């Protein structure tokens, strides 16, 4: 279930390191945080909740133990997280910034 958050952290830290910024310093650069400020918290929470629901199904499939289902579940989980990340990222580009953001 925490796969979306792991991916968000990996991408955020990777970008910070590539720019020469220490990743351990306080910041508000996670996609989740930027999306909540721009798109609204309710939209982001519902999107991530839907992602987590699919990840829960993938975990249940993987727990079945059948090798082909494990592979399908892992691929499904990766695709779901990637799609969620792209959806929220594109929302940032499409939506005008709010006065608070």
PDB file of C-alpha atoms in Angstrom:
ATOM      1  CA  UNK A   1       0.000   0.000   0.000  1.00  0.00           C
ATOM      2  CA  UNK A   2       2.721   2.599   0.578  1.00  0.00           C
ATOM      3  CA  UNK A   3       4.077   2.170  -2.955  1.00  0.00           C
ATOM      4  CA  UNK A   4       2.754   5.561  -4.130  1.00  0.00           C
ATOM      5  CA  UNK A   5       4.479   7.308  -1.232  1.00  0.00           C
ATOM      6  CA  UNK A   6       7.732   5.410  -1.819  1.00  0.00           C
ATOM      7  CA  UNK A   7       7.643   6.430  -5.483  1.00  0.00           C
ATOM      8  CA  UNK A   8       6.882  10.049  -4.598  1.00  0.00           C
ATOM      9  CA  UNK A   9       9.781  10.084  -2.135  1.00  0.00           C
ATOM     10  CA  UNK A  10      12.192   8.467  -4.605  1.00  0.00           C
ATOM     11  CA  UNK A  11      11.340  10.915  -7.383  1.00  0.00           C
ATOM     12  CA  UNK A  12      11.452  13.927  -5.060  1.00  0.00           C
ATOM     13  CA  UNK A  13      14.783  12.964  -3.496  1.00  0.00           C
ATOM     14  CA  UNK A  14      16.223  12.092  -6.899  1.00  0.00           C
ATOM     15  CA  UNK A  15      15.305  15.524  -8.238  1.00  0.00           C
ATOM     16  CA  UNK A  16      16.754  17.259  -5.182  1.00  0.00           C
ATOM     17  CA  UNK A  17      20.029  15.343  -5.380  1.00  0.00           C
ATOM     18  CA  UNK A  18      20.279  16.022  -9.134  1.00  0.00           C
ATOM     19  CA  UNK A  19      19.921  19.749  -8.395  1.00  0.00           C
ATOM     20  CA  UNK A  20      22.567  19.562  -5.668  1.00  0.00           C
ATOM     21  CA  UNK A  21      20.087  20.181  -2.826  1.00  0.00           C
ATOM     22  CA  UNK A  22      20.500  18.000   0.274  1.00  0.00           C
ATOM     23  CA  UNK A  23      17.474  15.716   0.363  1.00  0.00           C
ATOM     24  CA  UNK A  24      17.309  15.766   4.163  1.00  0.00           C
ATOM     25  CA  UNK A  25      16.612  19.493   4.397  1.00  0.00           C
ATOM     26  CA  UNK A  26      12.979  20.506   5.011  1.00  0.00           C
ATOM     27  CA  UNK A  27      10.954  21.128   1.868  1.00  0.00           C
ATOM     28  CA  UNK A  28       7.489  20.983   0.326  1.00  0.00           C
ATOM     29  CA  UNK A  29       8.403  19.398  -2.984  1.00  0.00           C
ATOM     30  CA  UNK A  30       6.601  16.062  -2.805  1.00  0.00           C
ATOM     31  CA  UNK A  31       4.050  15.632  -5.579  1.00  0.00           C
ATOM     32  CA  UNK A  32       1.404  14.855  -2.968  1.00  0.00           C
ATOM     33  CA  UNK A  33       2.009  18.205  -1.236  1.00  0.00           C
ATOM     34  CA  UNK A  34       2.195  20.249  -4.437  1.00  0.00           C
ATOM     35  CA  UNK A  35      -0.934  18.608  -5.810  1.00  0.00           C
ATOM     36  CA  UNK A  36      -2.873  19.199  -2.582  1.00  0.00           C
ATOM     37  CA  UNK A  37      -1.986  22.895  -2.668  1.00  0.00           C
ATOM     38  CA  UNK A  38      -2.892  23.263  -6.338  1.00  0.00           C
ATOM     39  CA  UNK A  39      -5.666  20.749  -7.016  1.00  0.00           C
ATOM     40  CA  UNK A  40      -7.247  20.634  -3.597  1.00  0.00           C
ATOM     41  CA  UNK A  41      -6.827  18.152  -0.817  1.00  0.00           C
ATOM     42  CA  UNK A  42     -10.065  16.258  -1.492  1.00  0.00           C
ATOM     43  CA  UNK A  43      -9.134  15.512  -5.108  1.00  0.00           C
ATOM     44  CA  UNK A  44      -5.659  14.303  -4.175  1.00  0.00           C
ATOM     45  CA  UNK A  45      -6.864  12.184  -1.268  1.00  0.00           C
ATOM     46  CA  UNK A  46      -9.554  10.524  -3.391  1.00  0.00           C
ATOM     47  CA  UNK A  47      -7.041   9.856  -6.184  1.00  0.00           C
ATOM     48  CA  UNK A  48      -4.500   8.296  -3.824  1.00  0.00           C
ATOM     49  CA  UNK A  49      -7.266   6.328  -2.081  1.00  0.00           C
ATOM     50  CA  UNK A  50      -8.317   4.877  -5.447  1.00  0.00           C
ATOM     51  CA  UNK A  51      -4.676   4.015  -6.140  1.00  0.00           C
ATOM     52  CA  UNK A  52      -4.454   2.299  -2.747  1.00  0.00           C
ATOM     53  CA  UNK A  53      -7.634   0.329  -3.431  1.00  0.00           C
ATOM     54  CA  UNK A  54      -6.095  -1.061  -6.616  1.00  0.00           C
ATOM     55  CA  UNK A  55      -2.845  -1.765  -4.757  1.00  0.00           C
ATOM     56  CA  UNK A  56      -4.843  -3.697  -2.163  1.00  0.00           C
ATOM     57  CA  UNK A  57      -6.305  -5.880  -4.920  1.00  0.00           C
ATOM     58  CA  UNK A  58      -2.800  -6.371  -6.352  1.00  0.00           C
ATOM     59  CA  UNK A  59      -1.537  -7.406  -2.903  1.00  0.00           C
ATOM     60  CA  UNK A  60      -4.374  -9.912  -2.538  1.00  0.00           C
ATOM     61  CA  UNK A  61      -3.554 -11.374  -5.941  1.00  0.00           C
ATOM     62  CA  UNK A  62       0.141 -11.602  -5.087  1.00  0.00           C
ATOM     63  CA  UNK A  63      -0.681 -13.338  -1.798  1.00  0.00           C
ATOM     64  CA  UNK A  64      -2.371 -16.145  -3.708  1.00  0.00           C
ATOM     65  CA  UNK A  65       1.063 -17.537  -4.449  1.00  0.00           C
ATOM     66  CA  UNK A  66       0.474 -18.456  -8.086  1.00  0.00           C
ATOM     67  CA  UNK A  67       3.617 -17.249  -9.901  1.00  0.00           C
ATOM     68  CA  UNK A  68       1.743 -15.771 -12.846  1.00  0.00           C
ATOM     69  CA  UNK A  69      -0.589 -13.877 -10.489  1.00  0.00           C
ATOM     70  CA  UNK A  70       2.373 -12.500  -8.540  1.00  0.00           C
ATOM     71  CA  UNK A  71       3.914 -11.157 -11.752  1.00  0.00           C
ATOM     72  CA  UNK A  72       0.566  -9.741 -12.853  1.00  0.00           C
ATOM     73  CA  UNK A  73       0.049  -8.135  -9.433  1.00  0.00           C
ATOM     74  CA  UNK A  74       3.496  -6.519  -9.408  1.00  0.00           C
ATOM     75  CA  UNK A  75       3.057  -5.174 -12.929  1.00  0.00           C
ATOM     76  CA  UNK A  76      -0.429  -3.949 -12.049  1.00  0.00           C
ATOM     77  CA  UNK A  77       0.861  -2.206  -8.917  1.00  0.00           C
ATOM     78  CA  UNK A  78       3.674  -0.475 -10.813  1.00  0.00           C
ATOM     79  CA  UNK A  79       1.309   0.600 -13.596  1.00  0.00           C
ATOM     80  CA  UNK A  80      -1.238   1.893 -11.085  1.00  0.00           C
ATOM     81  CA  UNK A  81       1.321   3.984  -9.217  1.00  0.00           C
ATOM     82  CA  UNK A  82       2.780   5.327 -12.465  1.00  0.00           C
ATOM     83  CA  UNK A  83      -0.686   6.258 -13.739  1.00  0.00           C
ATOM     84  CA  UNK A  84      -1.548   7.979 -10.455  1.00  0.00           C
ATOM     85  CA  UNK A  85       1.721   9.914 -10.506  1.00  0.00           C
ATOM     86  CA  UNK A  86       1.168  11.019 -14.106  1.00  0.00           C
ATOM     87  CA  UNK A  87      -2.463  11.954 -13.416  1.00  0.00           C
ATOM     88  CA  UNK A  88      -1.531  14.164 -10.480  1.00  0.00           C
ATOM     89  CA  UNK A  89       1.476  15.639 -12.311  1.00  0.00           C
ATOM     90  CA  UNK A  90      -0.615  16.546 -15.338  1.00  0.00           C
ATOM     91  CA  UNK A  91      -3.207  18.077 -13.044  1.00  0.00           C
ATOM     92  CA  UNK A  92      -0.529  20.417 -11.750  1.00  0.00           C
ATOM     93  CA  UNK A  93       0.274  21.540 -15.278  1.00  0.00           C
ATOM     94  CA  UNK A  94      -3.395  21.915 -16.292  1.00  0.00           C
ATOM     95  CA  UNK A  95      -4.779  23.687 -13.221  1.00  0.00           C
ATOM     96  CA  UNK A  96      -4.142  27.348 -12.489  1.00  0.00           C
ATOM     97  CA  UNK A  97      -2.349  27.945  -9.198  1.00  0.00           C
ATOM     98  CA  UNK A  98      -4.533  29.018  -6.318  1.00  0.00           C
ATOM     99  CA  UNK A  99      -3.914  32.189  -4.344  1.00  0.00           C
ATOM    100  CA  UNK A 100      -2.802  30.002  -1.422  1.00  0.00           C
ATOM    101  CA  UNK A 101      -0.260  28.002  -3.473  1.00  0.00           C
TER     102      UNK A 101
END
